[in-house]
Amino acid sequence: MIEKQEVQELFPTPLWIVDLRPADAAVLNAMLKTEIERLIAPRPKVPAGSNWQTPQDLHKRPAFADFAKLVETAARGVARFLQVDQYPMAITGCWANVNPPGAYHPTHHHPNNYLSGVYYVAVPPVGSRIQFQDPRPSMIMPKPRQYTRLTANGADAQSKPGRLLMFPSWVKHTVPANDGETDRISISFNLMFTNFTETMASPMWGATAGKEKA
Ligand SMILES: [Fe+2]
């Protein structure tokens, strides 16, 4: 009868997790924190639950050059992993978020880019999570005895200082309220292929007829 029954996972969604060496993270984060504090000072009033965001061009500022290099290195690793590193990519936006206690960021994604991510400069020990939403439509969802990555429609990732997360830009994510007593400081970024229309957007299949008449 049945010889074997196995599972092939179709279309998995990647989340890349890059951790800096703690000593390196401490030095980088101290520098980033100072620069970010400088950019948002004096802090304008924001509605309860909301956060402060810097301009989105940090990757072009000399003070953030080392950080931009870190993001580009991590992105190259991702591109190599996906075997698309023959197409150059560049940071298109990079900004810092300062979430005071109680602040959250509602569900969103980052359109018009290929990769997005976040790096953690300071994270209070409590509530140091980011939540990702399952992109698949949920038609029938029996409650399993225990949720697994095959049955859950959300997944948490742990954030901590010195950690960089990268994911496809279409993955929806949410930052829950900061339950800690100190600011949660992160830097978000997007990357896109630099010459998308020139080298990547034309049809990927060959014509079967009429080539010589075109
Ligand atoms: Fe985001």
PDB file of C-alpha atoms and ligand atoms in Angstrom:
ATOM      1  CA  MET A   1       0.000   0.000   0.000  1.00  0.00           C
ATOM      2  CA  ILE A   2       1.569   3.377   1.010  1.00  0.00           C
ATOM      3  CA  GLU A   3       5.296   3.233   0.660  1.00  0.00           C
ATOM      4  CA  LYS A   4       5.965   6.646   2.168  1.00  0.00           C
ATOM      5  CA  GLN A   5       4.253   9.930   2.975  1.00  0.00           C
ATOM      6  CA  GLU A   6       6.306  13.078   3.084  1.00  0.00           C
ATOM      7  CA  VAL A   7       6.029  16.859   2.847  1.00  0.00           C
ATOM      8  CA  GLN A   8       7.463  19.182   0.262  1.00  0.00           C
ATOM      9  CA  GLU A   9       7.320  22.810   1.442  1.00  0.00           C
ATOM     10  CA  LEU A  10       6.138  25.087  -1.362  1.00  0.00           C
ATOM     11  CA  PHE A  11       6.970  28.790  -1.672  1.00  0.00           C
ATOM     12  CA  PRO A  12       8.600  29.424   1.714  1.00  0.00           C
ATOM     13  CA  THR A  13       8.955  33.043   2.865  1.00  0.00           C
ATOM     14  CA  PRO A  14      12.485  33.907   4.004  1.00  0.00           C
ATOM     15  CA  LEU A  15      13.457  36.099   6.941  1.00  0.00           C
ATOM     16  CA  TRP A  16      17.188  36.705   7.128  1.00  0.00           C
ATOM     17  CA  ILE A  17      18.652  37.314  10.579  1.00  0.00           C
ATOM     18  CA  VAL A  18      22.082  38.932  10.813  1.00  0.00           C
ATOM     19  CA  ASP A  19      23.667  39.380  14.244  1.00  0.00           C
ATOM     20  CA  LEU A  20      26.711  41.572  14.787  1.00  0.00           C
ATOM     21  CA  ARG A  21      29.423  40.579  17.241  1.00  0.00           C
ATOM     22  CA  PRO A  22      28.291  42.093  20.585  1.00  0.00           C
ATOM     23  CA  ALA A  23      31.426  44.224  20.963  1.00  0.00           C
ATOM     24  CA  ASP A  24      31.016  45.650  17.429  1.00  0.00           C
ATOM     25  CA  ALA A  25      27.281  46.211  17.966  1.00  0.00           C
ATOM     26  CA  ALA A  26      27.956  48.162  21.172  1.00  0.00           C
ATOM     27  CA  VAL A  27      30.334  50.571  19.407  1.00  0.00           C
ATOM     28  CA  LEU A  28      28.118  51.005  16.336  1.00  0.00           C
ATOM     29  CA  ASN A  29      24.939  51.431  18.378  1.00  0.00           C
ATOM     30  CA  ALA A  30      26.434  54.069  20.675  1.00  0.00           C
ATOM     31  CA  MET A  31      27.411  56.084  17.610  1.00  0.00           C
ATOM     32  CA  LEU A  32      24.058  55.567  15.846  1.00  0.00           C
ATOM     33  CA  LYS A  33      22.093  56.471  18.972  1.00  0.00           C
ATOM     34  CA  THR A  34      23.956  59.773  19.321  1.00  0.00           C
ATOM     35  CA  GLU A  35      23.368  60.656  15.657  1.00  0.00           C
ATOM     36  CA  ILE A  36      19.694  59.693  15.779  1.00  0.00           C
ATOM     37  CA  GLU A  37      19.103  61.666  18.985  1.00  0.00           C
ATOM     38  CA  ARG A  38      20.732  64.656  17.293  1.00  0.00           C
ATOM     39  CA  LEU A  39      18.449  64.325  14.260  1.00  0.00           C
ATOM     40  CA  ILE A  40      15.216  64.297  16.230  1.00  0.00           C
ATOM     41  CA  ALA A  41      16.169  66.987  18.765  1.00  0.00           C
ATOM     42  CA  PRO A  42      14.228  68.829  19.920  1.00  0.00           C
ATOM     43  CA  ARG A  43      11.657  66.024  19.793  1.00  0.00           C
ATOM     44  CA  PRO A  44       8.404  67.379  18.361  1.00  0.00           C
ATOM     45  CA  LYS A  45       5.195  66.336  20.074  1.00  0.00           C
ATOM     46  CA  VAL A  46       3.695  63.160  18.567  1.00  0.00           C
ATOM     47  CA  PRO A  47       0.301  61.575  19.292  1.00  0.00           C
ATOM     48  CA  ALA A  48       0.176  58.933  22.047  1.00  0.00           C
ATOM     49  CA  GLY A  49       1.260  55.544  20.694  1.00  0.00           C
ATOM     50  CA  SER A  50       3.162  57.148  17.823  1.00  0.00           C
ATOM     51  CA  ASN A  51       6.902  57.517  17.239  1.00  0.00           C
ATOM     52  CA  TRP A  52       9.590  59.873  15.936  1.00  0.00           C
ATOM     53  CA  GLN A  53      11.088  59.226  12.529  1.00  0.00           C
ATOM     54  CA  THR A  54      14.128  60.854  10.989  1.00  0.00           C
ATOM     55  CA  PRO A  55      14.388  61.886   7.313  1.00  0.00           C
ATOM     56  CA  GLN A  56      14.637  58.878   4.951  1.00  0.00           C
ATOM     57  CA  ASP A  57      18.054  59.685   3.490  1.00  0.00           C
ATOM     58  CA  LEU A  58      20.307  58.426   6.287  1.00  0.00           C
ATOM     59  CA  HIS A  59      22.187  56.199   3.813  1.00  0.00           C
ATOM     60  CA  LYS A  60      23.446  59.354   2.086  1.00  0.00           C
ATOM     61  CA  ARG A  61      24.760  60.983   5.250  1.00  0.00           C
ATOM     62  CA  PRO A  62      28.445  60.509   6.178  1.00  0.00           C
ATOM     63  CA  ALA A  63      27.568  59.740   9.818  1.00  0.00           C
ATOM     64  CA  PHE A  64      25.667  56.653   8.645  1.00  0.00           C
ATOM     65  CA  ALA A  65      28.200  55.458   6.040  1.00  0.00           C
ATOM     66  CA  ASP A  66      29.308  52.462   8.121  1.00  0.00           C
ATOM     67  CA  PHE A  67      25.709  51.510   8.694  1.00  0.00           C
ATOM     68  CA  ALA A  68      24.880  51.770   4.970  1.00  0.00           C
ATOM     69  CA  LYS A  69      27.857  49.510   4.259  1.00  0.00           C
ATOM     70  CA  LEU A  70      26.522  46.974   6.746  1.00  0.00           C
ATOM     71  CA  VAL A  71      23.116  46.964   5.030  1.00  0.00           C
ATOM     72  CA  GLU A  72      24.693  46.617   1.584  1.00  0.00           C
ATOM     73  CA  THR A  73      26.869  43.732   2.752  1.00  0.00           C
ATOM     74  CA  ALA A  74      23.891  41.934   4.275  1.00  0.00           C
ATOM     75  CA  ALA A  75      21.850  42.543   1.099  1.00  0.00           C
ATOM     76  CA  ARG A  76      24.634  41.109  -1.057  1.00  0.00           C
ATOM     77  CA  GLY A  77      24.543  37.988   1.105  1.00  0.00           C
ATOM     78  CA  VAL A  78      20.805  37.707   0.561  1.00  0.00           C
ATOM     79  CA  ALA A  79      21.178  38.246  -3.189  1.00  0.00           C
ATOM     80  CA  ARG A  80      23.872  35.546  -3.331  1.00  0.00           C
ATOM     81  CA  PHE A  81      21.616  33.190  -1.401  1.00  0.00           C
ATOM     82  CA  LEU A  82      18.793  33.858  -3.889  1.00  0.00           C
ATOM     83  CA  GLN A  83      21.202  33.677  -6.824  1.00  0.00           C
ATOM     84  CA  VAL A  84      20.294  37.148  -8.076  1.00  0.00           C
ATOM     85  CA  ASP A  85      23.562  38.862  -7.147  1.00  0.00           C
ATOM     86  CA  GLN A  86      24.309  39.482 -10.832  1.00  0.00           C
ATOM     87  CA  TYR A  87      21.899  42.458 -10.566  1.00  0.00           C
ATOM     88  CA  PRO A  88      23.222  45.400  -8.509  1.00  0.00           C
ATOM     89  CA  MET A  89      20.989  46.680  -5.724  1.00  0.00           C
ATOM     90  CA  ALA A  90      21.013  49.983  -3.845  1.00  0.00           C
ATOM     91  CA  ILE A  91      19.436  51.407  -0.724  1.00  0.00           C
ATOM     92  CA  THR A  92      16.469  53.588  -1.737  1.00  0.00           C
ATOM     93  CA  GLY A  93      15.415  54.763   1.708  1.00  0.00           C
ATOM     94  CA  CYS A  94      16.781  54.555   5.240  1.00  0.00           C
ATOM     95  CA  TRP A  95      15.310  56.159   8.341  1.00  0.00           C
ATOM     96  CA  ALA A  96      15.379  55.760  12.098  1.00  0.00           C
ATOM     97  CA  ASN A  97      12.390  55.116  14.320  1.00  0.00           C
ATOM     98  CA  VAL A  98      12.303  56.047  17.985  1.00  0.00           C
ATOM     99  CA  ASN A  99       9.407  54.348  19.750  1.00  0.00           C
ATOM    100  CA  PRO A 100       8.892  55.585  23.293  1.00  0.00           C
ATOM    101  CA  PRO A 101       7.095  53.309  25.781  1.00  0.00           C
ATOM    102  CA  GLY A 102       3.567  52.635  24.474  1.00  0.00           C
ATOM    103  CA  ALA A 103       4.391  53.377  20.821  1.00  0.00           C
ATOM    104  CA  TYR A 104       3.591  50.819  18.141  1.00  0.00           C
ATOM    105  CA  HIS A 105       3.677  50.635  14.362  1.00  0.00           C
ATOM    106  CA  PRO A 106       0.594  49.298  12.581  1.00  0.00           C
ATOM    107  CA  THR A 107       0.693  46.574   9.923  1.00  0.00           C
ATOM    108  CA  HIS A 108       2.355  47.670   6.701  1.00  0.00           C
ATOM    109  CA  HIS A 109       4.701  46.593   3.931  1.00  0.00           C
ATOM    110  CA  HIS A 110       7.235  48.498   1.809  1.00  0.00           C
ATOM    111  CA  PRO A 111       6.036  48.794  -1.812  1.00  0.00           C
ATOM    112  CA  ASN A 112       8.258  49.505  -4.830  1.00  0.00           C
ATOM    113  CA  ASN A 113      11.290  47.748  -3.399  1.00  0.00           C
ATOM    114  CA  TYR A 114      12.739  44.238  -3.482  1.00  0.00           C
ATOM    115  CA  LEU A 115      14.188  43.881   0.021  1.00  0.00           C
ATOM    116  CA  SER A 116      13.359  45.647   3.246  1.00  0.00           C
ATOM    117  CA  GLY A 117      14.705  45.356   6.723  1.00  0.00           C
ATOM    118  CA  VAL A 118      15.322  46.769  10.121  1.00  0.00           C
ATOM    119  CA  TYR A 119      18.321  47.062  12.415  1.00  0.00           C
ATOM    120  CA  TYR A 120      18.000  47.408  16.177  1.00  0.00           C
ATOM    121  CA  VAL A 121      19.982  50.114  17.920  1.00  0.00           C
ATOM    122  CA  ALA A 122      18.279  49.893  21.323  1.00  0.00           C
ATOM    123  CA  VAL A 123      15.549  47.527  22.432  1.00  0.00           C
ATOM    124  CA  PRO A 124      14.057  47.313  25.921  1.00  0.00           C
ATOM    125  CA  PRO A 125      14.067  43.738  27.205  1.00  0.00           C
ATOM    126  CA  VAL A 126      10.267  43.643  27.420  1.00  0.00           C
ATOM    127  CA  GLY A 127       8.257  43.597  24.200  1.00  0.00           C
ATOM    128  CA  SER A 128      11.211  43.180  21.886  1.00  0.00           C
ATOM    129  CA  ARG A 129       9.330  41.594  19.018  1.00  0.00           C
ATOM    130  CA  ILE A 130       8.287  42.200  15.452  1.00  0.00           C
ATOM    131  CA  GLN A 131       5.374  40.282  13.993  1.00  0.00           C
ATOM    132  CA  PHE A 132       5.080  39.052  10.411  1.00  0.00           C
ATOM    133  CA  GLN A 133       1.782  38.197   8.717  1.00  0.00           C
ATOM    134  CA  ASP A 134       1.201  35.147   6.579  1.00  0.00           C
ATOM    135  CA  PRO A 135       0.741  36.357   2.973  1.00  0.00           C
ATOM    136  CA  ARG A 136      -1.356  33.335   2.033  1.00  0.00           C
ATOM    137  CA  PRO A 137      -5.158  33.641   2.063  1.00  0.00           C
ATOM    138  CA  SER A 138      -6.705  31.755   4.976  1.00  0.00           C
ATOM    139  CA  MET A 139      -9.643  29.796   3.639  1.00  0.00           C
ATOM    140  CA  ILE A 140     -10.242  27.027   6.153  1.00  0.00           C
ATOM    141  CA  MET A 141      -8.420  27.277   9.451  1.00  0.00           C
ATOM    142  CA  PRO A 142      -9.186  24.498  11.901  1.00  0.00           C
ATOM    143  CA  LYS A 143      -7.579  25.272  15.252  1.00  0.00           C
ATOM    144  CA  PRO A 144      -4.704  22.828  15.514  1.00  0.00           C
ATOM    145  CA  ARG A 145      -3.651  21.273  18.793  1.00  0.00           C
ATOM    146  CA  GLN A 146      -0.444  23.195  18.345  1.00  0.00           C
ATOM    147  CA  TYR A 147       0.343  25.882  15.775  1.00  0.00           C
ATOM    148  CA  THR A 148       3.342  25.275  13.552  1.00  0.00           C
ATOM    149  CA  ARG A 149       4.762  27.260  10.636  1.00  0.00           C
ATOM    150  CA  LEU A 150       2.395  25.296   8.392  1.00  0.00           C
ATOM    151  CA  THR A 151      -0.756  26.319  10.298  1.00  0.00           C
ATOM    152  CA  ALA A 152       0.017  29.659  11.993  1.00  0.00           C
ATOM    153  CA  ASN A 153      -0.962  32.866  10.187  1.00  0.00           C
ATOM    154  CA  GLY A 154       1.595  35.023  11.962  1.00  0.00           C
ATOM    155  CA  ALA A 155       5.166  34.665  13.144  1.00  0.00           C
ATOM    156  CA  ASP A 156       7.214  36.586  15.683  1.00  0.00           C
ATOM    157  CA  ALA A 157      10.864  37.422  15.394  1.00  0.00           C
ATOM    158  CA  GLN A 158      12.973  38.493  18.308  1.00  0.00           C
ATOM    159  CA  SER A 159      14.625  41.883  18.078  1.00  0.00           C
ATOM    160  CA  LYS A 160      17.747  42.759  20.038  1.00  0.00           C
ATOM    161  CA  PRO A 161      20.484  45.383  19.792  1.00  0.00           C
ATOM    162  CA  GLY A 162      22.911  44.525  17.011  1.00  0.00           C
ATOM    163  CA  ARG A 163      20.433  42.386  15.073  1.00  0.00           C
ATOM    164  CA  LEU A 164      19.493  43.118  11.463  1.00  0.00           C
ATOM    165  CA  LEU A 165      16.424  41.506   9.911  1.00  0.00           C
ATOM    166  CA  MET A 166      15.841  41.438   6.162  1.00  0.00           C
ATOM    167  CA  PHE A 167      12.817  40.177   4.255  1.00  0.00           C
ATOM    168  CA  PRO A 168      11.026  40.542   0.912  1.00  0.00           C
ATOM    169  CA  SER A 169       9.424  44.008   0.819  1.00  0.00           C
ATOM    170  CA  TRP A 170       5.940  42.568   0.307  1.00  0.00           C
ATOM    171  CA  VAL A 171       5.888  40.800   3.676  1.00  0.00           C
ATOM    172  CA  LYS A 172       3.472  42.600   5.982  1.00  0.00           C
ATOM    173  CA  HIS A 173       4.714  43.285   9.481  1.00  0.00           C
ATOM    174  CA  THR A 174       3.677  44.981  12.705  1.00  0.00           C
ATOM    175  CA  VAL A 175       5.623  46.394  15.613  1.00  0.00           C
ATOM    176  CA  PRO A 176       3.652  45.797  18.830  1.00  0.00           C
ATOM    177  CA  ALA A 177       3.486  48.482  21.502  1.00  0.00           C
ATOM    178  CA  ASN A 178       6.709  49.093  23.364  1.00  0.00           C
ATOM    179  CA  ASP A 179       5.947  47.553  26.774  1.00  0.00           C
ATOM    180  CA  GLY A 180       9.354  48.494  28.135  1.00  0.00           C
ATOM    181  CA  GLU A 181      10.375  51.576  30.069  1.00  0.00           C
ATOM    182  CA  THR A 182      12.938  52.924  27.625  1.00  0.00           C
ATOM    183  CA  ASP A 183      12.911  53.953  23.947  1.00  0.00           C
ATOM    184  CA  ARG A 184      13.020  51.315  21.271  1.00  0.00           C
ATOM    185  CA  ILE A 185      15.310  52.617  18.521  1.00  0.00           C
ATOM    186  CA  SER A 186      15.560  50.997  15.115  1.00  0.00           C
ATOM    187  CA  ILE A 187      16.676  51.881  11.594  1.00  0.00           C
ATOM    188  CA  SER A 188      14.502  50.746   8.688  1.00  0.00           C
ATOM    189  CA  PHE A 189      15.654  50.492   5.094  1.00  0.00           C
ATOM    190  CA  ASN A 190      14.606  49.459   1.594  1.00  0.00           C
ATOM    191  CA  LEU A 191      16.663  48.162  -1.321  1.00  0.00           C
ATOM    192  CA  MET A 192      15.830  47.947  -5.004  1.00  0.00           C
ATOM    193  CA  PHE A 193      17.653  46.841  -8.156  1.00  0.00           C
ATOM    194  CA  THR A 194      19.439  49.858  -9.631  1.00  0.00           C
ATOM    195  CA  ASN A 195      18.735  49.113 -13.292  1.00  0.00           C
ATOM    196  CA  PHE A 196      15.470  47.256 -13.084  1.00  0.00           C
ATOM    197  CA  THR A 197      13.932  48.593 -16.326  1.00  0.00           C
ATOM    198  CA  GLU A 198      17.185  48.332 -18.293  1.00  0.00           C
ATOM    199  CA  THR A 199      18.122  44.771 -17.492  1.00  0.00           C
ATOM    200  CA  MET A 200      15.339  42.935 -15.706  1.00  0.00           C
ATOM    201  CA  ALA A 201      11.820  43.983 -16.711  1.00  0.00           C
ATOM    202  CA  SER A 202      11.759  42.877 -20.352  1.00  0.00           C
ATOM    203  CA  PRO A 203      10.122  39.489 -21.077  1.00  0.00           C
ATOM    204  CA  MET A 204      12.059  36.493 -19.777  1.00  0.00           C
ATOM    205  CA  TRP A 205      10.899  34.162 -22.513  1.00  0.00           C
ATOM    206  CA  GLY A 206      11.987  33.953 -26.141  1.00  0.00           C
ATOM    207  CA  ALA A 207       9.649  34.615 -29.078  1.00  0.00           C
ATOM    208  CA  THR A 208       8.741  31.556 -31.097  1.00  0.00           C
ATOM    209  CA  ALA A 209       8.208  33.459 -34.377  1.00  0.00           C
ATOM    210  CA  GLY A 210       8.543  36.826 -36.071  1.00  0.00           C
ATOM    211  CA  LYS A 211      11.903  37.787 -34.612  1.00  0.00           C
ATOM    212  CA  GLU A 212      13.332  38.846 -37.959  1.00  0.00           C
ATOM    213  CA  LYS A 213      10.335  41.130 -38.728  1.00  0.00           C
ATOM    214  CA  ALA A 214      10.499  43.108 -35.490  1.00  0.00           C
TER     215      ALA A 214
HETATM  216 FE    FE B   1       8.374  48.268   8.094  1.00  0.00          FE
END
